[in-house]
């Protein structure tokens, strides 16, 4: 194998696929990036068995020559070193030549690097997915849906299914749900698709990596769901991920439909007030913040620390209906929600002191959050 390629194009592709390289690979070959070179494409692939990412560099892009292929071929190069060295190469062009025994020479400007390559035949074969039924989602929408739900996914491997986000698609409505049993996030959107699927659970960490690969400009993302894999196609990138094993719990029963107390608040004002109270509750290592309705129609947000003291703040409300209320909750959980609500005003519904708290944006019905309250004394 021998080629000369644009350093910038090569570096961009390496950065994309390197997200799939495990820091502690189960087998040595998975610590590498596989190169496949032919006269049309330079293809880079990386995998940690849970996710696999493939990036394609066209040899020609319009009237621009990106790579000159002298000899097609394949090799696997150690990712950790290769990722770093390409960024630091002195010239805009990089020559890569693979000799017998997969010994690899990399030249750029006055630099020459010799690397020990690995046999590409040992690299795992990517999943074979029939791309017949494709769901298309705008990139900015899928990024938003991921951001607004992964905050509630569990980080405990004791319940692996809860470390993921549940995807359901029925009657052109795509719904994401995540919960760690203490909080829940859901986000729904209407899509132009006749497909239906349920119990597709994808790791929140994986979705975070996917989100980072999707460009900020409005790119369409193709989603293909197979038996135990999901394929995402973004521009020149293929992103494969394993579906988590198991059945996601039914979360519908924990969501109250009737509220004893309802509040409408300015999102930024309540977020800033809880953020200030969080500083005190964090010192106490409890994160407990209290919210109480007052007789004058305002609410009080407070927290305390046995060593530092107490924070108390009164807030105007846009609307308050129902019974008087005193409730305590995890301020970190509430702040996580408030930071992703894309609405100037929000609704908070309470159905009792020890019943789930519901938080929803006021300007659309597509997202909803549940936080379980704390039982406290005093």
GROMACS .gro file of C-alpha atoms in nm:
model
  378
    1UNK     CA    1   0.000   0.000   0.000
    2UNK     CA    2   0.128   0.345  -0.089
    3UNK     CA    3  -0.047   0.680  -0.104
    4UNK     CA    4   0.000   1.053  -0.059
    5UNK     CA    5  -0.290   1.233   0.110
    6UNK     CA    6  -0.392   1.576   0.238
    7UNK     CA    7  -0.294   1.605   0.605
    8UNK     CA    8  -0.610   1.801   0.695
    9UNK     CA    9  -0.847   1.549   0.534
   10UNK     CA   10  -0.659   1.261   0.696
   11UNK     CA   11  -0.656   1.428   1.037
   12UNK     CA   12  -1.030   1.502   1.025
   13UNK     CA   13  -1.110   1.138   0.942
   14UNK     CA   14  -0.876   1.008   1.214
   15UNK     CA   15  -1.038   1.233   1.477
   16UNK     CA   16  -1.381   1.101   1.377
   17UNK     CA   17  -1.303   0.730   1.393
   18UNK     CA   18  -1.073   0.756   1.698
   19UNK     CA   19  -1.385   0.804   1.915
   20UNK     CA   20  -1.445   0.428   1.872
   21UNK     CA   21  -1.098   0.323   1.992
   22UNK     CA   22  -1.101   0.182   2.345
   23UNK     CA   23  -0.840   0.310   2.591
   24UNK     CA   24  -0.807  -0.049   2.714
   25UNK     CA   25  -0.884  -0.269   2.412
   26UNK     CA   26  -0.992  -0.629   2.477
   27UNK     CA   27  -0.756  -0.747   2.202
   28UNK     CA   28  -0.454  -0.554   2.064
   29UNK     CA   29  -0.597  -0.512   1.712
   30UNK     CA   30  -0.884  -0.301   1.854
   31UNK     CA   31  -0.627  -0.046   1.969
   32UNK     CA   32  -0.569   0.039   1.605
   33UNK     CA   33  -0.725   0.222   1.312
   34UNK     CA   34  -0.771   0.018   0.996
   35UNK     CA   35  -0.683   0.170   0.659
   36UNK     CA   36  -0.836   0.038   0.337
   37UNK     CA   37  -0.710   0.212   0.025
   38UNK     CA   38  -0.841   0.179  -0.330
   39UNK     CA   39  -0.850   0.414  -0.627
   40UNK     CA   40  -1.181   0.574  -0.519
   41UNK     CA   41  -1.165   0.596  -0.140
   42UNK     CA   42  -0.938   0.593   0.161
   43UNK     CA   43  -1.149   0.425   0.430
   44UNK     CA   44  -1.062   0.446   0.801
   45UNK     CA   45  -1.230   0.215   1.053
   46UNK     CA   46  -1.213   0.184   1.432
   47UNK     CA   47  -1.410  -0.035   1.671
   48UNK     CA   48  -1.437  -0.130   2.038
   49UNK     CA   49  -1.705  -0.397   1.959
   50UNK     CA   50  -1.979  -0.181   2.116
   51UNK     CA   51  -1.941   0.094   1.858
   52UNK     CA   52  -1.768   0.103   1.521
   53UNK     CA   53  -1.700   0.416   1.316
   54UNK     CA   54  -1.603   0.425   0.952
   55UNK     CA   55  -1.498   0.740   0.764
   56UNK     CA   56  -1.459   0.766   0.386
   57UNK     CA   57  -1.222   1.010   0.217
   58UNK     CA   58  -1.292   1.052  -0.155
   59UNK     CA   59  -0.971   1.048  -0.357
   60UNK     CA   60  -1.117   1.330  -0.566
   61UNK     CA   61  -1.358   1.595  -0.438
   62UNK     CA   62  -1.486   1.794  -0.734
   63UNK     CA   63  -1.181   1.916  -0.923
   64UNK     CA   64  -0.960   1.880  -0.614
   65UNK     CA   65  -0.722   1.584  -0.573
   66UNK     CA   66  -0.726   1.479  -0.205
   67UNK     CA   67  -0.514   1.164  -0.234
   68UNK     CA   68  -0.285   1.008  -0.489
   69UNK     CA   69  -0.297   0.628  -0.479
   70UNK     CA   70   0.017   0.454  -0.597
   71UNK     CA   71  -0.069   0.110  -0.462
   72UNK     CA   72  -0.400  -0.002  -0.302
   73UNK     CA   73  -0.389  -0.207   0.017
   74UNK     CA   74  -0.475  -0.231   0.387
   75UNK     CA   75  -0.305  -0.199   0.726
   76UNK     CA   76  -0.397  -0.140   1.091
   77UNK     CA   77  -0.194   0.132   1.265
   78UNK     CA   78  -0.175   0.188   1.645
   79UNK     CA   79  -0.433   0.460   1.712
   80UNK     CA   80  -0.287   0.623   2.023
   81UNK     CA   81   0.039   0.724   1.853
   82UNK     CA   82  -0.100   0.773   1.504
   83UNK     CA   83  -0.374   1.016   1.618
   84UNK     CA   84  -0.116   1.237   1.789
   85UNK     CA   85   0.158   1.224   1.526
   86UNK     CA   86  -0.061   1.319   1.229
   87UNK     CA   87  -0.167   1.643   1.403
   88UNK     CA   88   0.200   1.734   1.449
   89UNK     CA   89   0.332   1.654   1.099
   90UNK     CA   90   0.510   1.953   0.938
   91UNK     CA   91   0.375   1.941   0.581
   92UNK     CA   92   0.027   1.967   0.421
   93UNK     CA   93   0.089   1.632   0.249
   94UNK     CA   94   0.144   1.292   0.411
   95UNK     CA   95   0.295   0.990   0.236
   96UNK     CA   96   0.211   0.648   0.382
   97UNK     CA   97   0.381   0.334   0.254
   98UNK     CA   98   0.329  -0.019   0.387
   99UNK     CA   99   0.610  -0.267   0.326
  100UNK     CA  100   0.647  -0.638   0.399
  101UNK     CA  101   0.539  -0.749   0.745
  102UNK     CA  102   0.315  -0.438   0.764
  103UNK     CA  103   0.613  -0.215   0.843
  104UNK     CA  104   0.480   0.134   0.771
  105UNK     CA  105   0.672   0.445   0.668
  106UNK     CA  106   0.510   0.787   0.715
  107UNK     CA  107   0.677   1.089   0.553
  108UNK     CA  108   0.576   1.453   0.578
  109UNK     CA  109   0.813   1.737   0.496
  110UNK     CA  110   1.147   1.647   0.654
  111UNK     CA  111   0.992   1.399   0.900
  112UNK     CA  112   1.002   1.023   0.859
  113UNK     CA  113   0.828   0.789   1.104
  114UNK     CA  114   0.851   0.412   1.102
  115UNK     CA  115   0.558   0.229   1.261
  116UNK     CA  116   0.484  -0.136   1.325
  117UNK     CA  117   0.153  -0.206   1.154
  118UNK     CA  118  -0.085  -0.495   1.222
  119UNK     CA  119  -0.251  -0.747   0.990
  120UNK     CA  120  -0.586  -0.603   0.870
  121UNK     CA  121  -0.726  -0.957   0.832
  122UNK     CA  122  -0.738  -0.977   1.213
  123UNK     CA  123  -0.958  -0.667   1.239
  124UNK     CA  124  -1.326  -0.746   1.320
  125UNK     CA  125  -1.567  -0.741   1.028
  126UNK     CA  126  -1.826  -0.465   1.060
  127UNK     CA  127  -2.192  -0.566   1.104
  128UNK     CA  128  -2.381  -0.634   0.783
  129UNK     CA  129  -2.697  -0.422   0.790
  130UNK     CA  130  -2.951  -0.413   0.509
  131UNK     CA  131  -3.021  -0.046   0.439
  132UNK     CA  132  -3.376  -0.086   0.312
  133UNK     CA  133  -3.580   0.091   0.581
  134UNK     CA  134  -3.415   0.425   0.657
  135UNK     CA  135  -3.537   0.685   0.906
  136UNK     CA  136  -3.411   1.035   0.822
  137UNK     CA  137  -3.376   1.290   1.104
  138UNK     CA  138  -3.230   1.643   1.079
  139UNK     CA  139  -2.894   1.653   1.257
  140UNK     CA  140  -2.977   1.950   1.480
  141UNK     CA  141  -3.298   1.777   1.594
  142UNK     CA  142  -3.130   1.449   1.688
  143UNK     CA  143  -2.854   1.639   1.871
  144UNK     CA  144  -3.118   1.832   2.066
  145UNK     CA  145  -3.311   1.515   2.154
  146UNK     CA  146  -2.994   1.344   2.276
  147UNK     CA  147  -2.891   1.647   2.485
  148UNK     CA  148  -3.236   1.671   2.644
  149UNK     CA  149  -3.253   1.304   2.750
  150UNK     CA  150  -2.907   1.159   2.826
  151UNK     CA  151  -2.891   1.365   3.146
  152UNK     CA  152  -3.136   1.119   3.309
  153UNK     CA  153  -2.961   0.796   3.203
  154UNK     CA  154  -2.803   0.586   3.478
  155UNK     CA  155  -2.424   0.571   3.517
  156UNK     CA  156  -2.439   0.247   3.717
  157UNK     CA  157  -2.345  -0.071   3.532
  158UNK     CA  158  -2.550  -0.270   3.787
  159UNK     CA  159  -2.853  -0.200   3.568
  160UNK     CA  160  -2.703  -0.185   3.216
  161UNK     CA  161  -3.036  -0.127   3.040
  162UNK     CA  162  -3.082   0.202   3.232
  163UNK     CA  163  -2.746   0.335   3.106
  164UNK     CA  164  -2.918   0.373   2.770
  165UNK     CA  165  -3.186   0.585   2.607
  166UNK     CA  166  -3.503   0.408   2.489
  167UNK     CA  167  -3.612   0.479   2.130
  168UNK     CA  168  -3.971   0.407   2.025
  169UNK     CA  169  -4.123   0.497   1.689
  170UNK     CA  170  -4.499   0.460   1.634
  171UNK     CA  171  -4.739   0.643   1.404
  172UNK     CA  172  -4.470   0.890   1.290
  173UNK     CA  173  -4.387   0.990   1.650
  174UNK     CA  174  -4.029   0.923   1.764
  175UNK     CA  175  -3.985   0.920   2.143
  176UNK     CA  176  -3.668   0.908   2.356
  177UNK     CA  177  -3.689   0.812   2.725
  178UNK     CA  178  -3.410   0.791   2.984
  179UNK     CA  179  -3.430   0.721   3.358
  180UNK     CA  180  -3.201   0.626   3.646
  181UNK     CA  181  -3.500   0.556   3.877
  182UNK     CA  182  -3.453   0.895   4.051
  183UNK     CA  183  -3.538   1.109   3.749
  184UNK     CA  184  -3.676   1.069   3.400
  185UNK     CA  185  -3.644   1.264   3.074
  186UNK     CA  186  -3.857   1.218   2.765
  187UNK     CA  187  -3.851   1.394   2.428
  188UNK     CA  188  -4.088   1.335   2.138
  189UNK     CA  189  -4.083   1.456   1.780
  190UNK     CA  190  -4.289   1.401   1.468
  191UNK     CA  191  -4.098   1.237   1.182
  192UNK     CA  192  -4.187   1.171   0.821
  193UNK     CA  193  -4.168   0.792   0.832
  194UNK     CA  194  -4.395   0.490   0.811
  195UNK     CA  195  -4.150   0.276   1.012
  196UNK     CA  196  -4.235   0.141   1.357
  197UNK     CA  197  -4.001   0.002   1.621
  198UNK     CA  198  -3.987  -0.030   2.001
  199UNK     CA  199  -3.745  -0.118   2.282
  200UNK     CA  200  -3.441   0.007   2.093
  201UNK     CA  201  -3.204   0.104   2.377
  202UNK     CA  202  -2.876   0.277   2.292
  203UNK     CA  203  -2.604   0.361   2.545
  204UNK     CA  204  -2.613   0.726   2.654
  205UNK     CA  205  -2.232   0.742   2.623
  206UNK     CA  206  -2.259   0.619   2.265
  207UNK     CA  207  -2.526   0.876   2.181
  208UNK     CA  208  -2.305   1.148   2.327
  209UNK     CA  209  -2.023   1.040   2.094
  210UNK     CA  210  -2.265   1.032   1.800
  211UNK     CA  211  -2.385   1.383   1.884
  212UNK     CA  212  -2.026   1.510   1.872
  213UNK     CA  213  -1.984   1.366   1.521
  214UNK     CA  214  -2.293   1.537   1.378
  215UNK     CA  215  -2.205   1.877   1.223
  216UNK     CA  216  -2.375   2.189   1.360
  217UNK     CA  217  -2.514   2.279   1.019
  218UNK     CA  218  -2.842   2.111   0.932
  219UNK     CA  219  -2.724   1.773   0.804
  220UNK     CA  220  -2.965   1.483   0.755
  221UNK     CA  221  -2.884   1.172   0.960
  222UNK     CA  222  -2.993   0.833   0.821
  223UNK     CA  223  -3.088   0.580   1.090
  224UNK     CA  224  -3.112   0.208   1.010
  225UNK     CA  225  -3.236  -0.029   1.284
  226UNK     CA  226  -3.136  -0.397   1.259
  227UNK     CA  227  -3.173  -0.696   1.495
  228UNK     CA  228  -2.906  -0.597   1.745
  229UNK     CA  229  -2.738  -0.299   1.580
  230UNK     CA  230  -2.826   0.055   1.475
  231UNK     CA  231  -2.641   0.228   1.192
  232UNK     CA  232  -2.621   0.607   1.170
  233UNK     CA  233  -2.503   0.763   0.843
  234UNK     CA  234  -2.377   1.122   0.866
  235UNK     CA  235  -2.219   1.268   0.552
  236UNK     CA  236  -1.914   1.046   0.487
  237UNK     CA  237  -1.931   0.866   0.823
  238UNK     CA  238  -2.090   0.533   0.919
  239UNK     CA  239  -2.150   0.493   1.294
  240UNK     CA  240  -2.254   0.145   1.413
  241UNK     CA  241  -2.371   0.080   1.769
  242UNK     CA  242  -2.490  -0.226   1.955
  243UNK     CA  243  -2.844  -0.224   2.098
  244UNK     CA  244  -2.839  -0.289   2.473
  245UNK     CA  245  -2.975  -0.627   2.582
  246UNK     CA  246  -3.290  -0.646   2.794
  247UNK     CA  247  -3.632  -0.488   2.815
  248UNK     CA  248  -3.662  -0.126   2.923
  249UNK     CA  249  -3.899  -0.081   3.221
  250UNK     CA  250  -4.246   0.067   3.170
  251UNK     CA  251  -4.212   0.424   3.300
  252UNK     CA  252  -4.563   0.544   3.219
  253UNK     CA  253  -4.703   0.448   3.560
  254UNK     CA  254  -4.479   0.689   3.754
  255UNK     CA  255  -4.595   1.001   3.567
  256UNK     CA  256  -4.880   1.182   3.748
  257UNK     CA  257  -5.163   1.315   3.535
  258UNK     CA  258  -5.336   1.526   3.803
  259UNK     CA  259  -5.162   1.791   4.014
  260UNK     CA  260  -5.243   1.940   4.356
  261UNK     CA  261  -5.019   2.242   4.293
  262UNK     CA  262  -4.916   2.397   3.961
  263UNK     CA  263  -4.653   2.664   3.901
  264UNK     CA  264  -4.550   2.859   3.593
  265UNK     CA  265  -4.207   3.020   3.635
  266UNK     CA  266  -3.948   3.213   3.439
  267UNK     CA  267  -3.691   2.948   3.344
  268UNK     CA  268  -3.379   3.163   3.386
  269UNK     CA  269  -3.490   3.315   3.718
  270UNK     CA  270  -3.567   2.981   3.881
  271UNK     CA  271  -3.249   2.825   3.738
  272UNK     CA  272  -3.033   3.106   3.879
  273UNK     CA  273  -3.203   3.087   4.220
  274UNK     CA  274  -3.162   2.707   4.244
  275UNK     CA  275  -2.802   2.741   4.125
  276UNK     CA  276  -2.727   2.977   4.416
  277UNK     CA  277  -2.899   2.745   4.662
  278UNK     CA  278  -2.710   2.449   4.513
  279UNK     CA  279  -2.376   2.605   4.614
  280UNK     CA  280  -2.478   2.576   4.981
  281UNK     CA  281  -2.637   2.232   4.950
  282UNK     CA  282  -2.331   2.104   4.767
  283UNK     CA  283  -2.114   2.195   5.066
  284UNK     CA  284  -2.345   1.983   5.281
  285UNK     CA  285  -2.293   1.699   5.025
  286UNK     CA  286  -2.670   1.644   5.006
  287UNK     CA  287  -2.771   1.871   4.713
  288UNK     CA  288  -3.105   1.917   4.895
  289UNK     CA  289  -3.292   2.236   4.808
  290UNK     CA  290  -3.638   2.320   4.940
  291UNK     CA  291  -3.922   2.493   4.760
  292UNK     CA  292  -4.224   2.633   4.944
  293UNK     CA  293  -4.524   2.840   4.835
  294UNK     CA  294  -4.586   3.153   5.046
  295UNK     CA  295  -4.911   3.324   5.140
  296UNK     CA  296  -4.833   3.627   4.923
  297UNK     CA  297  -4.832   3.416   4.606
  298UNK     CA  298  -4.454   3.392   4.570
  299UNK     CA  299  -4.229   3.090   4.626
  300UNK     CA  300  -3.928   3.050   4.853
  301UNK     CA  301  -3.621   2.853   4.749
  302UNK     CA  302  -3.377   2.768   5.029
  303UNK     CA  303  -3.090   2.544   5.130
  304UNK     CA  304  -2.876   2.515   5.440
  305UNK     CA  305  -2.543   2.388   5.564
  306UNK     CA  306  -2.465   2.307   5.927
  307UNK     CA  307  -2.122   2.468   5.888
  308UNK     CA  308  -2.184   2.755   5.646
  309UNK     CA  309  -2.536   2.877   5.710
  310UNK     CA  310  -2.845   2.922   5.495
  311UNK     CA  311  -2.954   3.058   5.156
  312UNK     CA  312  -3.310   3.188   5.115
  313UNK     CA  313  -3.459   3.352   4.809
  314UNK     CA  314  -3.810   3.457   4.712
  315UNK     CA  315  -3.926   3.438   4.352
  316UNK     CA  316  -4.219   3.590   4.167
  317UNK     CA  317  -4.431   3.333   3.985
  318UNK     CA  318  -4.613   3.376   3.655
  319UNK     CA  319  -4.895   3.154   3.776
  320UNK     CA  320  -4.970   2.956   4.092
  321UNK     CA  321  -5.277   2.736   4.144
  322UNK     CA  322  -5.373   2.468   4.394
  323UNK     CA  323  -5.269   2.370   4.744
  324UNK     CA  324  -4.987   2.521   4.957
  325UNK     CA  325  -4.666   2.326   4.910
  326UNK     CA  326  -4.337   2.242   5.084
  327UNK     CA  327  -4.107   2.005   4.899
  328UNK     CA  328  -3.737   1.908   4.891
  329UNK     CA  329  -3.549   1.784   4.585
  330UNK     CA  330  -3.202   1.716   4.445
  331UNK     CA  331  -3.090   2.054   4.313
  332UNK     CA  332  -2.828   1.898   4.081
  333UNK     CA  333  -3.101   1.694   3.910
  334UNK     CA  334  -3.324   2.001   3.878
  335UNK     CA  335  -3.041   2.213   3.736
  336UNK     CA  336  -2.959   1.945   3.478
  337UNK     CA  337  -3.320   1.972   3.357
  338UNK     CA  338  -3.340   2.351   3.361
  339UNK     CA  339  -3.022   2.380   3.153
  340UNK     CA  340  -3.173   2.184   2.863
  341UNK     CA  341  -3.524   2.331   2.865
  342UNK     CA  342  -3.550   2.548   2.553
  343UNK     CA  343  -3.836   2.764   2.672
  344UNK     CA  344  -3.846   3.102   2.850
  345UNK     CA  345  -4.113   2.976   3.088
  346UNK     CA  346  -4.170   2.635   3.242
  347UNK     CA  347  -4.445   2.442   3.415
  348UNK     CA  348  -4.384   2.254   3.740
  349UNK     CA  349  -4.657   2.020   3.865
  350UNK     CA  350  -4.674   1.869   4.213
  351UNK     CA  351  -4.918   1.594   4.309
  352UNK     CA  352  -4.810   1.567   4.674
  353UNK     CA  353  -4.504   1.608   4.899
  354UNK     CA  354  -4.364   1.262   4.818
  355UNK     CA  355  -4.498   1.226   4.465
  356UNK     CA  356  -4.292   1.281   4.147
  357UNK     CA  357  -4.228   1.641   4.038
  358UNK     CA  358  -4.312   1.712   3.673
  359UNK     CA  359  -4.123   1.981   3.479
  360UNK     CA  360  -4.225   2.083   3.124
  361UNK     CA  361  -4.146   2.374   2.890
  362UNK     CA  362  -4.439   2.606   2.829
  363UNK     CA  363  -4.388   2.669   2.458
  364UNK     CA  364  -4.410   2.312   2.327
  365UNK     CA  365  -4.547   1.974   2.445
  366UNK     CA  366  -4.260   1.756   2.321
  367UNK     CA  367  -4.041   1.725   2.632
  368UNK     CA  368  -4.115   1.631   2.991
  369UNK     CA  369  -3.904   1.565   3.301
  370UNK     CA  370  -3.972   1.380   3.625
  371UNK     CA  371  -3.773   1.422   3.947
  372UNK     CA  372  -3.844   1.224   4.263
  373UNK     CA  373  -3.854   1.441   4.578
  374UNK     CA  374  -3.665   1.382   4.902
  375UNK     CA  375  -3.826   1.292   5.231
  376UNK     CA  376  -3.678   1.537   5.482
  377UNK     CA  377  -3.739   1.639   5.842
  378UNK     CA  378  -3.806   1.999   5.933
   0.00000   0.00000   0.00000
